[in-house]
Each structure stands twice: as structure tokens, then as C-alpha cells.
Amino acid sequence: MSVIRPIIIDADGVVQLLDQRLLPFEESYVRCESAEAVAAAIQAMVVRGAPAIGVAAAAGLARGSQSLGEDSFDDGFERLCAIMGESRPTAVNLFWAIERMKGVASADHASAAARVAALDAEARAIFAEDIAINRAIGSHGETLVGPGAGVLTHCNTGSLATAGYGTALGVIRSASEAGKNIRVFADETRPYLQGSRLTVWECQREGIDVTLLPDSAAGHLIASGAVDLAVVGADRIAANGDAANKIGTYQVATMCQRHGVPFYVAAPLSTIDRSLPDGSGIPIEQRSATEVTEVFGTPVAPADVPVFNPAFDVTPAELITAIITERGVLRPPFAAAIAAAFAADSTA
Ligand code: MRU
């Protein structure tokens, strides 16, 4: 058992981020001394995964607030929030964390120093809560995993994608901790390879049996009967349960439905965007052509080919068997289940 620490908030508020671009080959941290540095790190994928992006953003805003003057605090903090909000568009946890930090910044405080202290405490609370939430997701989700199950997952949703433990990979971890002897199948997750670089690395460190497959083999694997369930994370879930997640998730869900395999989404309530009635309004990040035309800097396609490289897709709610949250396992119809989960959680 090893502890993976993707985000470290130092005593002075400096944010250290495990550089996920270098994994699994090198473990080193990027030191972020400002909110701008954290925003740049999110944009550059030093840190990625919806909950981790939110936690890092909160920590970055807390650190950035230290350099704001008493008289210009409000304007300065607003500017830092705007910079942070520009870093990546799809994961709603980013905007959720910014709003939570704004709420603290705008509360009554005796001085800028008191405001800074409150922001620091809030960022650390968001960090700690995220780990507790993931553990709750894990224990709810683990009940859905039978002994010896074959579990397919897509992208990386583990410790690296959160403050620690993970969402979908947290379910897998909980099942493994419960001694269920599961077998994990990890899609490589082209083009950024979060599955092969990150999920396989995490599973191997945790002693979880993992087999890597190309994304294009998932349908064949599911059809073979080797997969008892699929569990993935989410970057933004609409009020009706439509769920945006890493590109390729929709294909996995479709193949699961065709073969009668349960398809689960594991995510905290902070990933649910109730302002969107369905998934059609979820902004989908488009990423650079070179992620597809090159592999680690080596060309694998004619350089001038037009490229379609969306980072996420939306799985319609009707393909989702259940959404595993810290409030329990939500079943269709999701609109009512999501509303009830929020009603039961006044902090969400
Ligand atoms: O582009 P990424 O690596 O940030 O995308 C991550 C995902 O799509 C994850 O599945 C999602 O954020 C859930 S992480 C617990």
C-alpha cells in the first residue's frame, strides 16, 4: 500500500503538484507560488482530473490571496478567480471550488489577513473533504462489485485525479481492500494516455490486478464476457444524469448496454451541475492536434491532417445504471435522485 499525494499544500500555502505529465517514468513536483502558477499548471495538465482540479484551484486562490493588498482585495481576488476559471472548461469542480472560495472571500472579515487565513482554512477543508468523500463513494460503490469481478475503467480517476483515494478507482480500491480479488481492465485512454500512464501505475502501486488494453479493444472485451461491470468518473453531470467524462466513455457505455453489463459513474456531488438540465450544454474542451498526430513528440500522421480531438464526451443518462456519490448510489430516474441527494446535503 502506498500513499500517492498529487497535491501538497505547504504550511505557507505554497501548492506543490505532482507532475502527472511525467508519470509513470518520473515522480517530481511543480512548486506553485501563486494563483497564476496553479492556473497554468491546470492548463498544462500537471494536475488533472475533475476533483483534483477543484482542490488545486482552491489552494491556488488561497495562496494568491496572500499577495493582495487590503484596499484592492476584492478586485484582486476577482481577477485571480477569473484567471483560474480560464484554465480548463469542462470539469465543473473547478467552478464549484472557485464559487466556494468566493463565498469565503466575500464574508465579513476584520482585515485582509483574516480573509487570507479564512481562505487558507477553506482550501484545506476542501482538500480534506475530498478524501473523505472519495472514501464514502468507495464504500457505497464497493457493494456493487462481486467477488472476482472483472471491472473495466476508462481514464484515470484515482488518487491522482483527486486529493487522494479516487472516485471510480476509489470504488475499485475499496473492492480490492474488501478482499474481492477483482480483475481491473484499464483502457489506455488515447490520446493523452491517462489509463496506461496513470491508472496502471496506481493499480500496480496498490497491488491491484490490472490489465491494459487499447480503447478500441473494449467492445471486444465486453462482448467476450470478461467484464462484469464498468465504472468511470465524470467531469460534469447534468441535472438529468447525462455525464461528461473522458473521450471514449460514451463508447464504453454503449457497448455495456448492448451486452447487458452494468455501467456506473462514480462522482462527488460537486461534479453535478444542476444549472444544466441535460448534457447538451456541457462545454467540451477541444485539445491540440499534436496530441493525436504525435506520440511523445514522434509524428504518427501526416502533419497537415485536420484533427478532431475533443477531450470529453457525454454519456446519455439512459446508458448509466447508477451514479455512485458520497450520498449513496443514485438510480434512475436521475433527475429525482439527484434532487433528493442535494436536498439531503445542504453543504453541496
Ligand atoms: O483530461 P483529464 O485527465 O482531466 O480528464 C479526467 C477525466 O475525464 C476523469 O475521468 C474525470 O475527471 C473524473 S476524475 C475522478
mmCIF file of C-alpha atoms and ligand atoms in Angstrom, residues 45 47-53 88 91 154-158 161-162 166-168 192 194 198 232-235 244-247 249 266 268 285 287 311-312, ligand 1:
data_model
loop_
_atom_site.group_PDB
_atom_site.id
_atom_site.type_symbol
_atom_site.label_atom_id
_atom_site.label_comp_id
_atom_site.label_asym_id
_atom_site.label_seq_id
_atom_site.Cartn_x
_atom_site.Cartn_y
_atom_site.Cartn_z
ATOM 1 C CA MET A 45 -2.109 19.087 -17.240
ATOM 2 C CA VAL A 47 -2.656 18.260 -12.341
ATOM 3 C CA ARG A 48 -5.811 16.863 -13.953
ATOM 4 C CA GLY A 49 -8.994 15.018 -13.049
ATOM 5 C CA ALA A 50 -12.088 16.949 -12.015
ATOM 6 C CA PRO A 51 -11.843 16.822 -8.203
ATOM 7 C CA ALA A 52 -8.065 17.418 -8.237
ATOM 8 C CA ILE A 53 -8.532 20.463 -10.452
ATOM 9 C CA ARG A 88 -9.983 24.365 -18.310
ATOM 10 C CA ALA A 91 -14.769 19.938 -15.116
ATOM 11 C CA HIS A 154 -11.577 4.438 -18.521
ATOM 12 C CA CYS A 155 -9.157 7.341 -17.985
ATOM 13 C CA ASN A 156 -7.719 7.936 -14.509
ATOM 14 C CA THR A 157 -9.984 8.535 -11.550
ATOM 15 C CA GLY A 158 -7.692 7.551 -8.709
ATOM 16 C CA ALA A 161 -7.385 12.734 -10.087
ATOM 17 C CA THR A 162 -8.495 13.800 -6.600
ATOM 18 C CA GLY A 166 -10.145 8.409 -6.059
ATOM 19 C CA THR A 167 -13.728 8.141 -7.305
ATOM 20 C CA ALA A 168 -14.196 5.254 -9.777
ATOM 21 C CA TYR A 192 -3.412 11.523 -23.524
ATOM 22 C CA GLN A 194 -4.295 8.631 -18.616
ATOM 23 C CA LEU A 198 -1.650 6.806 -14.585
ATOM 24 C CA VAL A 232 -15.839 5.541 -14.667
ATOM 25 C CA GLY A 233 -15.617 9.056 -13.273
ATOM 26 C CA ALA A 234 -17.179 12.268 -14.527
ATOM 27 C CA ASP A 235 -16.189 15.861 -15.180
ATOM 28 C CA ALA A 244 -19.419 14.188 -19.414
ATOM 29 C CA ASN A 245 -16.248 12.189 -18.965
ATOM 30 C CA LYS A 246 -13.045 11.455 -20.822
ATOM 31 C CA ILE A 247 -13.421 10.937 -24.548
ATOM 32 C CA THR A 249 -16.530 6.860 -22.247
ATOM 33 C CA ALA A 266 -18.719 7.488 -9.635
ATOM 34 C CA PRO A 268 -18.945 13.598 -5.833
ATOM 35 C CA GLU A 285 -12.730 21.099 -24.288
ATOM 36 C CA ARG A 287 -7.342 19.948 -27.399
ATOM 37 C CA ALA A 311 -11.166 15.826 -24.546
ATOM 38 C CA PHE A 312 -14.589 14.656 -23.313
HETATM 39 O O1 MRU B 1 -8.451 15.461 -19.082
HETATM 40 P P1 MRU B 1 -8.465 14.885 -17.706
HETATM 41 O O2 MRU B 1 -7.352 13.919 -17.469
HETATM 42 O O3 MRU B 1 -8.545 15.956 -16.636
HETATM 43 O O4 MRU B 1 -9.823 14.062 -17.641
HETATM 44 C C1 MRU B 1 -10.135 13.360 -16.469
HETATM 45 C C2 MRU B 1 -11.364 12.566 -16.560
HETATM 46 O O5 MRU B 1 -12.061 12.572 -17.546
HETATM 47 C C3 MRU B 1 -11.781 11.824 -15.327
HETATM 48 O O6 MRU B 1 -12.432 10.636 -15.652
HETATM 49 C C4 MRU B 1 -12.731 12.716 -14.503
HETATM 50 O O7 MRU B 1 -12.158 13.978 -14.302
HETATM 51 C C5 MRU B 1 -13.045 12.116 -13.178
HETATM 52 S S1 MRU B 1 -11.607 12.126 -12.110
HETATM 53 C C6 MRU B 1 -12.090 11.482 -10.601
#
